[in-house]
XYZ file of C-alpha atoms in Angstrom:
260
model
C 0.000 0.000 0.000
C 1.352 3.421 -0.956
C 2.106 5.584 2.106
C 0.109 8.415 0.545
C -3.115 6.350 0.404
C -4.375 7.323 3.913
C -3.753 10.984 3.079
C -5.743 10.581 -0.146
C -8.648 9.067 1.796
C -8.580 11.858 4.398
C -8.375 14.488 1.648
C -11.274 13.056 -0.362
C -13.392 12.665 2.788
C -12.704 16.254 3.837
C -13.527 17.616 0.391
C -16.701 15.532 0.297
C -17.844 16.818 3.695
C -17.140 20.426 2.749
C -19.024 19.960 -0.539
C -22.020 18.485 1.319
C -21.963 21.353 3.805
C -21.823 23.875 0.946
C -24.790 22.294 -0.853
C -26.765 22.147 2.402
C -25.969 25.806 3.167
C -27.139 26.804 -0.305
C -30.345 24.795 0.202
C -31.025 26.583 3.514
C -30.355 29.925 1.809
C -32.825 29.077 -0.985
C -35.433 28.104 1.615
C -34.912 31.387 3.452
C -35.167 33.387 0.231
C -38.393 31.565 -0.695
C -40.017 32.766 2.542
C -40.896 35.925 0.624
C -43.329 33.929 -1.522
C -45.955 34.035 1.231
C -48.920 33.467 -1.070
C -47.583 30.027 -2.017
C -46.528 28.531 1.318
C -48.918 30.102 3.850
C -51.996 28.010 3.041
C -49.966 24.822 2.671
C -48.347 25.392 6.075
C -51.672 24.928 7.882
C -52.105 21.518 6.241
C -48.554 20.525 7.166
C -49.064 21.665 10.789
C -51.897 19.169 11.112
C -50.031 16.432 9.270
C -46.666 16.849 11.021
C -47.863 18.129 14.380
C -51.244 16.727 15.340
C -50.573 13.287 13.866
C -47.256 13.057 15.767
C -48.808 13.863 19.138
C -49.782 10.282 20.176
C -46.261 8.842 19.900
C -44.780 11.810 21.790
C -47.311 11.501 24.624
C -46.851 7.724 24.845
C -43.076 8.129 25.083
C -43.305 10.918 27.645
C -45.790 9.100 29.896
C -43.531 6.082 30.353
C -40.499 8.349 30.784
C -42.235 10.089 33.694
C -43.136 6.751 35.302
C -39.575 5.436 35.045
C -38.087 8.702 36.311
C -40.251 8.617 39.468
C -39.407 4.983 40.212
C -35.668 5.408 39.572
C -35.543 8.570 41.692
C -37.222 6.754 44.591
C -34.783 3.843 44.233
C -31.799 6.233 44.271
C -32.995 8.441 47.138
C -34.096 5.682 49.535
C -32.780 6.354 53.034
C -30.444 9.184 52.007
C -32.422 12.064 50.475
C -35.948 13.272 51.374
C -38.543 11.650 49.162
C -40.014 14.979 48.021
C -36.945 15.371 45.799
C -38.648 12.840 43.523
C -40.893 15.698 42.417
C -37.871 17.916 41.837
C -36.054 15.339 39.745
C -39.112 14.395 37.686
C -40.028 18.032 36.976
C -36.552 19.275 36.118
C -35.443 16.237 34.118
C -38.592 15.890 32.056
C -38.890 19.613 31.317
C -35.244 20.424 30.579
C -33.910 17.241 29.021
C -35.944 14.110 28.478
C -39.106 15.758 27.150
C -37.461 17.834 24.396
C -34.702 15.367 23.449
C -36.716 12.137 23.405
C -39.546 13.872 21.553
C -37.050 15.341 19.061
C -35.454 11.944 18.427
C -38.849 10.291 18.013
C -39.960 13.010 15.590
C -36.744 12.691 13.586
C -37.856 9.125 12.887
C -41.439 9.990 12.140
C -41.395 13.484 10.606
C -37.878 13.489 9.123
C -38.246 10.066 7.547
C -41.735 10.887 6.270
C -40.569 14.126 4.610
C -37.472 12.528 3.057
C -39.468 9.593 1.675
C -42.246 11.834 0.340
C -39.974 14.356 -1.381
C -37.545 11.624 -2.471
C -40.356 9.779 -4.216
C -41.414 13.021 -5.901
C -37.810 13.587 -7.026
C -37.245 10.133 -8.531
C -40.676 10.185 -10.197
C -39.823 13.636 -11.672
C -42.785 15.388 -10.012
C -40.437 18.085 -8.679
C -39.041 18.599 -12.177
C -42.633 18.937 -13.402
C -43.258 21.722 -10.869
C -40.230 23.616 -12.192
C -41.475 23.104 -15.760
C -44.820 24.662 -14.807
C -42.951 27.701 -13.355
C -43.641 26.747 -9.711
C -40.860 27.291 -7.213
C -40.585 23.788 -5.647
C -38.763 25.137 -2.596
C -41.537 27.570 -1.624
C -44.174 24.990 -2.606
C -42.704 21.899 -0.869
C -39.924 22.889 1.540
C -41.007 26.124 3.250
C -44.445 24.841 4.434
C -42.869 21.738 5.984
C -40.035 23.630 7.681
C -42.315 26.361 9.064
C -44.897 23.811 10.245
C -42.276 21.641 11.958
C -40.544 24.616 13.602
C -43.864 25.875 14.991
C -45.402 22.549 15.999
C -42.508 20.748 17.709
C -42.506 23.187 20.700
C -46.255 22.586 21.055
C -45.770 18.813 20.983
C -42.937 19.040 23.534
C -45.148 21.155 25.831
C -47.861 18.493 25.810
C -45.210 15.781 26.273
C -43.739 17.592 29.303
C -47.160 17.965 30.932
C -47.993 14.290 30.388
C -44.537 13.154 31.561
C -44.727 15.128 34.814
C -48.333 14.024 35.391
C -47.341 10.378 34.874
C -44.488 10.745 37.364
C -46.853 12.489 39.806
C -49.451 9.700 39.616
C -46.730 7.068 39.994
C -45.327 8.810 43.074
C -48.737 8.982 44.752
C -49.722 5.396 44.034
C -46.458 3.458 44.179
C -44.024 5.442 46.372
C -46.168 6.285 49.383
C -45.761 10.024 48.781
C -48.393 12.605 49.593
C -49.704 15.101 47.083
C -48.200 17.946 49.153
C -44.745 16.316 49.158
C -44.645 15.927 45.387
C -45.889 19.484 44.791
C -43.309 20.866 47.238
C -40.490 19.051 45.417
C -41.849 20.074 42.015
C -41.840 23.779 42.969
C -38.616 23.684 45.003
C -36.123 24.549 42.229
C -38.546 25.667 39.529
C -37.312 28.605 37.453
C -39.478 30.326 34.794
C -36.438 30.236 32.509
C -36.903 26.441 32.345
C -39.860 27.017 30.011
C -37.865 29.409 27.798
C -35.003 26.917 27.683
C -37.024 23.935 26.469
C -38.939 26.055 23.946
C -35.674 27.326 22.399
C -34.396 23.758 22.198
C -37.645 22.515 20.692
C -37.683 25.210 17.997
C -34.149 24.306 16.919
C -35.025 20.588 16.934
C -38.096 21.177 14.782
C -36.108 23.214 12.266
C -33.316 20.626 12.038
C -35.644 17.642 11.629
C -37.636 19.245 8.816
C -34.828 20.983 6.889
C -32.642 17.847 6.908
C -35.575 15.715 5.748
C -36.342 18.176 2.945
C -32.675 18.383 1.871
C -32.265 14.614 1.718
C -35.541 14.198 -0.146
C -34.711 16.923 -2.664
C -31.324 15.359 -3.444
C -32.516 11.759 -3.766
C -31.037 9.781 -6.628
C -31.351 6.193 -7.815
C -35.023 5.204 -7.669
C -36.568 3.257 -4.790
C -33.183 2.330 -3.344
C -32.200 6.000 -3.328
C -35.386 6.882 -1.443
C -34.464 4.349 1.232
C -30.940 5.753 1.496
C -32.246 9.339 1.749
C -34.741 8.347 4.453
C -32.063 6.635 6.535
C -29.697 9.587 6.146
C -32.407 12.037 7.204
C -33.068 10.152 10.447
C -29.390 9.594 11.298
C -28.224 13.143 10.510
C -31.179 14.792 12.285
C -30.663 12.593 15.366
C -26.959 13.482 15.539
C -27.686 17.203 15.109
C -30.334 17.070 17.859
C -27.777 15.680 20.306
C -25.205 18.289 19.216
C -27.738 21.099 19.635
C -28.758 19.698 23.027
C -25.156 20.024 24.240
C -24.789 23.431 22.560
C -27.855 24.942 24.250
C -26.862 23.502 27.633
C -23.383 25.032 27.308
C -24.586 28.435 26.100
C -27.834 28.990 28.027
C -27.324 27.159 31.313
C -23.739 28.218 31.945
C -24.243 31.980 31.545
């Protein structure tokens, strides 16, 4: 093996990543520029809000309910004999609101919303429906991308809010029925370290998660190649890339907003 081969691989990989980042940046720029075409995307956004938001609510609530139950039981197991039991309310409230609610919901929606968008637009790309829109003088970005991105960015914080409420309620019910806690104890722990900024924090995270999930799904769908197999590849990439970016953003927001 030539000693320069590893350098060639690193060089080609770096160039490929920079090229992908450049194409993605241009796609985001085109989506932002198409926001001016309000007459095209505004009506379609309402339909996408129902499709992406309302239809995704059951899976988010199901996930959050069992997260709240597990959090209450694990907190009780950890605190036994060492820390007052009312801290179960503190741990359930803080953890669900700041971390588990937004992140688990974001990851679940990357699988449902991101994959759905990538498969839908990818199928339209390989069947030349997007090319047909361009032929008829429609802007496919303002017609297909902007409504989905706006709907996802607006609806994910709403879904996370419902998920947080259900998660805390599930932990509350579990604490009262399985941990021998009183209602007053759980409420005291829940309010003990509550900060109104907690709500602002999870909403900022949720907005960024919604934008990432939808824009990545649209980008992968728009750049699908190779027929049905290409649609499968684009769908998988959309889920994987969106999931990784959600975790990166989660760390970024924690470092920038909670450390100041």
